[in-house]
Amino acid sequence: MTAIDLGRPVQGDVVELILEDHRRFEDLMRTMRDATADRDAARRAFSELHVAHALAEEELVYPKLRRKRAIGEHEEEHGHEEHAEGNEALLALLELSGTDTQAYDDALEKLAELINHHLTEEELTILNPAREEVGDQVRAELGAAFAERRNELLDQGCGSEAQVRKIVEEARGEGLLDDED
Ligand SMILES: [Fe+2]
Ligand SMILES: [Fe+2]
């Protein structure tokens, strides 16, 4: 079993670092669809990256963009909800024992639908304001902080099935999974 390299960038424009991860999500989803690939390794790598990336965004990126008035409460809250929905669909995929079943294909399709939606919406409504309303210096500082937190979470191992289940339960407790918004 070979671990998939998720990269450990240490600096860069936060917008570019986030986009690099979004491309990794897309590549990993493509691998998860490939019947000849190690789909289980891709599924586990996706889980680690999704948890680390989303938490680093929630802890550092969204709050900073709000303080800079690039995004509002609605964008931040909606981002949290979509991360929670992604984690819920991810958990359903992680809970399946096999990767060569109809249940796996269905769970992956659901996950891909939510993730593709979130990546699109985040790039349109959060990264565009960051590009247009936040200066290079702040984007670089935020990039370094985002990368450090993301890498720390990856190095800890943050995306096991049990950890994702706990995150989903917490999100449900916070009402993030209550309604369609
Ligand atoms: Fe993102
Ligand atoms: Fe996100």
PDB file of C-alpha atoms and ligand atoms in Angstrom:
ATOM      1  CA  MET A   1       0.000   0.000   0.000  1.00  0.00           C
ATOM      2  CA  THR A   2       1.555   3.251  -1.096  1.00  0.00           C
ATOM      3  CA  ALA A   3       0.585   6.473   0.620  1.00  0.00           C
ATOM      4  CA  ILE A   4      -0.508   9.185  -1.772  1.00  0.00           C
ATOM      5  CA  ASP A   5       1.566  12.371  -1.590  1.00  0.00           C
ATOM      6  CA  LEU A   6      -0.634  15.291  -0.583  1.00  0.00           C
ATOM      7  CA  GLY A   7       2.165  17.859  -0.676  1.00  0.00           C
ATOM      8  CA  ARG A   8       3.503  19.985   2.177  1.00  0.00           C
ATOM      9  CA  PRO A   9       3.698  23.522   0.806  1.00  0.00           C
ATOM     10  CA  VAL A  10       5.052  26.026   3.317  1.00  0.00           C
ATOM     11  CA  GLN A  11       4.321  29.328   1.608  1.00  0.00           C
ATOM     12  CA  GLY A  12       2.410  30.935  -1.221  1.00  0.00           C
ATOM     13  CA  ASP A  13      -0.622  33.023  -2.013  1.00  0.00           C
ATOM     14  CA  VAL A  14      -3.487  31.532   0.000  1.00  0.00           C
ATOM     15  CA  VAL A  15      -5.718  31.564  -3.086  1.00  0.00           C
ATOM     16  CA  GLU A  16      -3.173  29.504  -5.042  1.00  0.00           C
ATOM     17  CA  LEU A  17      -2.613  27.079  -2.151  1.00  0.00           C
ATOM     18  CA  ILE A  18      -6.346  26.500  -1.828  1.00  0.00           C
ATOM     19  CA  LEU A  19      -6.665  25.969  -5.587  1.00  0.00           C
ATOM     20  CA  GLU A  20      -3.829  23.427  -5.506  1.00  0.00           C
ATOM     21  CA  ASP A  21      -5.782  21.429  -2.941  1.00  0.00           C
ATOM     22  CA  HIS A  22      -8.962  21.753  -4.991  1.00  0.00           C
ATOM     23  CA  ARG A  23      -7.087  20.189  -7.927  1.00  0.00           C
ATOM     24  CA  ARG A  24      -5.887  17.422  -5.593  1.00  0.00           C
ATOM     25  CA  PHE A  25      -9.517  16.755  -4.587  1.00  0.00           C
ATOM     26  CA  GLU A  26     -10.469  16.499  -8.256  1.00  0.00           C
ATOM     27  CA  ASP A  27      -7.548  14.175  -9.023  1.00  0.00           C
ATOM     28  CA  LEU A  28      -8.349  11.970  -6.029  1.00  0.00           C
ATOM     29  CA  MET A  29     -12.024  11.748  -7.029  1.00  0.00           C
ATOM     30  CA  ARG A  30     -10.924  10.670 -10.500  1.00  0.00           C
ATOM     31  CA  THR A  31      -8.714   7.969  -8.963  1.00  0.00           C
ATOM     32  CA  MET A  32     -11.602   6.888  -6.723  1.00  0.00           C
ATOM     33  CA  ARG A  33     -13.666   6.360  -9.902  1.00  0.00           C
ATOM     34  CA  ASP A  34     -10.956   4.272 -11.608  1.00  0.00           C
ATOM     35  CA  ALA A  35     -11.682   0.553 -11.213  1.00  0.00           C
ATOM     36  CA  THR A  36      -8.033  -0.276 -11.956  1.00  0.00           C
ATOM     37  CA  ALA A  37      -6.633   2.098  -9.316  1.00  0.00           C
ATOM     38  CA  ASP A  38      -6.063   1.666  -5.593  1.00  0.00           C
ATOM     39  CA  ARG A  39      -9.391   3.257  -4.796  1.00  0.00           C
ATOM     40  CA  ASP A  40      -9.112   2.606  -1.085  1.00  0.00           C
ATOM     41  CA  ALA A  41      -5.790   4.493  -0.884  1.00  0.00           C
ATOM     42  CA  ALA A  42      -7.359   7.400  -2.803  1.00  0.00           C
ATOM     43  CA  ARG A  43     -10.390   7.371  -0.523  1.00  0.00           C
ATOM     44  CA  ARG A  44      -8.214   7.545   2.594  1.00  0.00           C
ATOM     45  CA  ALA A  45      -6.003  10.281   1.133  1.00  0.00           C
ATOM     46  CA  PHE A  46      -9.097  12.270   0.142  1.00  0.00           C
ATOM     47  CA  SER A  47     -10.404  11.989   3.678  1.00  0.00           C
ATOM     48  CA  GLU A  48      -7.172  13.236   5.273  1.00  0.00           C
ATOM     49  CA  LEU A  49      -6.980  16.171   2.863  1.00  0.00           C
ATOM     50  CA  HIS A  50     -10.652  17.092   3.147  1.00  0.00           C
ATOM     51  CA  VAL A  51     -10.526  17.279   6.937  1.00  0.00           C
ATOM     52  CA  ALA A  52      -7.226  19.211   7.019  1.00  0.00           C
ATOM     53  CA  HIS A  53      -8.130  21.625   4.225  1.00  0.00           C
ATOM     54  CA  ALA A  54     -11.628  22.417   5.495  1.00  0.00           C
ATOM     55  CA  LEU A  55     -10.512  22.910   9.112  1.00  0.00           C
ATOM     56  CA  ALA A  56      -7.648  25.199   8.090  1.00  0.00           C
ATOM     57  CA  GLU A  57     -10.092  27.227   5.999  1.00  0.00           C
ATOM     58  CA  GLU A  58     -12.598  27.456   8.850  1.00  0.00           C
ATOM     59  CA  GLU A  59     -10.022  28.277  11.536  1.00  0.00           C
ATOM     60  CA  LEU A  60      -7.867  30.730   9.597  1.00  0.00           C
ATOM     61  CA  VAL A  61      -8.971  31.668   6.095  1.00  0.00           C
ATOM     62  CA  TYR A  62     -12.656  32.468   6.510  1.00  0.00           C
ATOM     63  CA  PRO A  63     -12.158  34.513   9.729  1.00  0.00           C
ATOM     64  CA  LYS A  64      -9.331  36.538   8.158  1.00  0.00           C
ATOM     65  CA  LEU A  65     -11.363  37.233   5.007  1.00  0.00           C
ATOM     66  CA  ARG A  66     -14.237  38.376   7.198  1.00  0.00           C
ATOM     67  CA  ARG A  67     -11.991  40.717   9.185  1.00  0.00           C
ATOM     68  CA  LYS A  68     -10.817  42.136   5.862  1.00  0.00           C
ATOM     69  CA  ARG A  69     -14.494  42.478   4.853  1.00  0.00           C
ATOM     70  CA  ALA A  70     -13.907  40.397   1.719  1.00  0.00           C
ATOM     71  CA  ILE A  71     -16.671  37.965   2.720  1.00  0.00           C
ATOM     72  CA  GLY A  72     -19.658  38.235   5.044  1.00  0.00           C
ATOM     73  CA  GLU A  73     -21.243  36.050   7.681  1.00  0.00           C
ATOM     74  CA  HIS A  74     -23.380  34.303   5.073  1.00  0.00           C
ATOM     75  CA  GLU A  75     -20.422  33.120   2.990  1.00  0.00           C
ATOM     76  CA  GLU A  76     -18.570  31.910   6.079  1.00  0.00           C
ATOM     77  CA  GLU A  77     -21.569  30.060   7.490  1.00  0.00           C
ATOM     78  CA  HIS A  78     -22.419  28.536   4.127  1.00  0.00           C
ATOM     79  CA  GLY A  79     -18.843  27.316   3.762  1.00  0.00           C
ATOM     80  CA  HIS A  80     -19.083  25.569   7.138  1.00  0.00           C
ATOM     81  CA  GLU A  81     -22.363  23.927   6.108  1.00  0.00           C
ATOM     82  CA  GLU A  82     -20.905  22.643   2.853  1.00  0.00           C
ATOM     83  CA  HIS A  83     -17.836  21.269   4.630  1.00  0.00           C
ATOM     84  CA  ALA A  84     -20.188  19.451   7.024  1.00  0.00           C
ATOM     85  CA  GLU A  85     -22.221  18.033   4.130  1.00  0.00           C
ATOM     86  CA  GLY A  86     -19.007  16.922   2.426  1.00  0.00           C
ATOM     87  CA  ASN A  87     -17.845  15.206   5.610  1.00  0.00           C
ATOM     88  CA  GLU A  88     -21.215  13.462   5.986  1.00  0.00           C
ATOM     89  CA  ALA A  89     -21.012  12.085   2.422  1.00  0.00           C
ATOM     90  CA  LEU A  90     -17.356  11.193   2.978  1.00  0.00           C
ATOM     91  CA  LEU A  91     -18.253   9.218   6.096  1.00  0.00           C
ATOM     92  CA  ALA A  92     -20.816   7.197   4.129  1.00  0.00           C
ATOM     93  CA  LEU A  93     -18.073   6.336   1.615  1.00  0.00           C
ATOM     94  CA  LEU A  94     -15.533   5.453   4.332  1.00  0.00           C
ATOM     95  CA  GLU A  95     -18.031   3.148   6.045  1.00  0.00           C
ATOM     96  CA  LEU A  96     -18.226   0.857   3.002  1.00  0.00           C
ATOM     97  CA  SER A  97     -15.906  -2.124   3.197  1.00  0.00           C
ATOM     98  CA  GLY A  98     -15.458  -2.717  -0.522  1.00  0.00           C
ATOM     99  CA  THR A  99     -14.689  -0.344  -3.371  1.00  0.00           C
ATOM    100  CA  ASP A 100     -16.084  -2.533  -6.163  1.00  0.00           C
ATOM    101  CA  THR A 101     -19.765  -2.367  -5.294  1.00  0.00           C
ATOM    102  CA  GLN A 102     -22.785  -0.407  -6.448  1.00  0.00           C
ATOM    103  CA  ALA A 103     -22.998   1.078  -2.954  1.00  0.00           C
ATOM    104  CA  TYR A 104     -19.469   2.462  -3.379  1.00  0.00           C
ATOM    105  CA  ASP A 105     -20.321   3.986  -6.765  1.00  0.00           C
ATOM    106  CA  ASP A 106     -23.482   5.575  -5.334  1.00  0.00           C
ATOM    107  CA  ALA A 107     -21.673   6.981  -2.291  1.00  0.00           C
ATOM    108  CA  LEU A 108     -18.875   8.339  -4.479  1.00  0.00           C
ATOM    109  CA  GLU A 109     -21.346   9.965  -6.852  1.00  0.00           C
ATOM    110  CA  LYS A 110     -23.033  11.706  -3.936  1.00  0.00           C
ATOM    111  CA  LEU A 111     -19.699  12.841  -2.507  1.00  0.00           C
ATOM    112  CA  ALA A 112     -18.513  14.137  -5.892  1.00  0.00           C
ATOM    113  CA  GLU A 113     -21.732  16.078  -6.387  1.00  0.00           C
ATOM    114  CA  LEU A 114     -21.308  17.880  -3.042  1.00  0.00           C
ATOM    115  CA  ILE A 115     -17.576  18.470  -3.416  1.00  0.00           C
ATOM    116  CA  ASN A 116     -17.818  19.775  -6.975  1.00  0.00           C
ATOM    117  CA  HIS A 117     -20.585  22.111  -5.868  1.00  0.00           C
ATOM    118  CA  HIS A 118     -18.544  23.387  -2.925  1.00  0.00           C
ATOM    119  CA  LEU A 119     -15.329  23.896  -4.899  1.00  0.00           C
ATOM    120  CA  THR A 120     -17.244  25.880  -7.514  1.00  0.00           C
ATOM    121  CA  GLU A 121     -19.092  28.000  -4.994  1.00  0.00           C
ATOM    122  CA  GLU A 122     -16.024  28.620  -2.833  1.00  0.00           C
ATOM    123  CA  GLU A 123     -13.955  29.681  -5.829  1.00  0.00           C
ATOM    124  CA  LEU A 124     -16.725  32.015  -7.010  1.00  0.00           C
ATOM    125  CA  THR A 125     -17.880  33.558  -3.742  1.00  0.00           C
ATOM    126  CA  ILE A 126     -14.853  33.317  -1.421  1.00  0.00           C
ATOM    127  CA  LEU A 127     -11.691  33.125  -3.523  1.00  0.00           C
ATOM    128  CA  ASN A 128     -12.821  35.831  -5.961  1.00  0.00           C
ATOM    129  CA  PRO A 129     -13.327  38.405  -3.200  1.00  0.00           C
ATOM    130  CA  ALA A 130      -9.975  37.315  -1.719  1.00  0.00           C
ATOM    131  CA  ARG A 131      -8.334  37.944  -5.106  1.00  0.00           C
ATOM    132  CA  GLU A 132     -10.056  41.275  -5.638  1.00  0.00           C
ATOM    133  CA  GLU A 133     -10.190  42.780  -2.166  1.00  0.00           C
ATOM    134  CA  VAL A 134      -7.207  41.438  -0.214  1.00  0.00           C
ATOM    135  CA  GLY A 135      -3.641  42.566  -0.859  1.00  0.00           C
ATOM    136  CA  ASP A 136      -0.686  40.382  -1.819  1.00  0.00           C
ATOM    137  CA  GLN A 137       0.992  40.718   1.575  1.00  0.00           C
ATOM    138  CA  VAL A 138      -2.044  39.526   3.513  1.00  0.00           C
ATOM    139  CA  ARG A 139      -2.668  36.709   1.026  1.00  0.00           C
ATOM    140  CA  ALA A 140       0.954  35.570   1.472  1.00  0.00           C
ATOM    141  CA  GLU A 141       0.754  35.706   5.275  1.00  0.00           C
ATOM    142  CA  LEU A 142      -2.532  33.856   5.239  1.00  0.00           C
ATOM    143  CA  GLY A 143      -1.060  31.330   2.805  1.00  0.00           C
ATOM    144  CA  ALA A 144       1.772  30.499   5.192  1.00  0.00           C
ATOM    145  CA  ALA A 145      -0.618  30.166   8.145  1.00  0.00           C
ATOM    146  CA  PHE A 146      -3.062  28.023   6.126  1.00  0.00           C
ATOM    147  CA  ALA A 147      -0.268  25.744   4.916  1.00  0.00           C
ATOM    148  CA  GLU A 148       1.183  25.319   8.412  1.00  0.00           C
ATOM    149  CA  ARG A 149      -2.157  24.309   9.939  1.00  0.00           C
ATOM    150  CA  ARG A 150      -3.106  22.067   7.020  1.00  0.00           C
ATOM    151  CA  ASN A 151       0.252  20.290   7.163  1.00  0.00           C
ATOM    152  CA  GLU A 152       0.090  19.912  10.930  1.00  0.00           C
ATOM    153  CA  LEU A 153      -3.330  18.242  10.660  1.00  0.00           C
ATOM    154  CA  LEU A 154      -2.119  15.964   7.853  1.00  0.00           C
ATOM    155  CA  ASP A 155       0.954  14.973   9.855  1.00  0.00           C
ATOM    156  CA  GLN A 156      -1.231  14.173  12.879  1.00  0.00           C
ATOM    157  CA  GLY A 157      -3.508  11.959  10.770  1.00  0.00           C
ATOM    158  CA  CYS A 158      -6.829  13.786  10.987  1.00  0.00           C
ATOM    159  CA  GLY A 159      -9.135  11.906   8.609  1.00  0.00           C
ATOM    160  CA  SER A 160      -9.695   8.385   9.912  1.00  0.00           C
ATOM    161  CA  GLU A 161     -13.236   7.003   9.760  1.00  0.00           C
ATOM    162  CA  ALA A 162     -13.604   7.510  13.537  1.00  0.00           C
ATOM    163  CA  GLN A 163     -12.370  11.101  13.321  1.00  0.00           C
ATOM    164  CA  VAL A 164     -14.697  11.938  10.432  1.00  0.00           C
ATOM    165  CA  ARG A 165     -17.608  10.387  12.359  1.00  0.00           C
ATOM    166  CA  LYS A 166     -16.815  12.610  15.346  1.00  0.00           C
ATOM    167  CA  ILE A 167     -16.631  15.715  13.142  1.00  0.00           C
ATOM    168  CA  VAL A 168     -19.985  14.849  11.532  1.00  0.00           C
ATOM    169  CA  GLU A 169     -21.593  14.316  14.951  1.00  0.00           C
ATOM    170  CA  GLU A 170     -20.271  17.680  16.153  1.00  0.00           C
ATOM    171  CA  ALA A 171     -21.528  19.389  13.001  1.00  0.00           C
ATOM    172  CA  ARG A 172     -24.949  17.839  13.500  1.00  0.00           C
ATOM    173  CA  GLY A 173     -24.937  19.103  17.098  1.00  0.00           C
ATOM    174  CA  GLU A 174     -24.166  22.595  15.824  1.00  0.00           C
ATOM    175  CA  GLY A 175     -27.106  22.434  13.407  1.00  0.00           C
ATOM    176  CA  LEU A 176     -24.876  22.540  10.319  1.00  0.00           C
ATOM    177  CA  LEU A 177     -26.611  19.543   8.748  1.00  0.00           C
ATOM    178  CA  ASP A 178     -30.187  20.585   9.436  1.00  0.00           C
ATOM    179  CA  ASP A 179     -31.487  22.004   6.205  1.00  0.00           C
ATOM    180  CA  GLU A 180     -30.847  22.525   2.548  1.00  0.00           C
ATOM    181  CA  ASP A 181     -29.586  26.053   2.055  1.00  0.00           C
TER     182      ASP A 181
HETATM  183 FE    FE B   1     -11.389  24.940  -0.261  1.00  0.00          FE
HETATM  184 FE    FE B   2     -13.954  24.782   1.540  1.00  0.00          FE
END
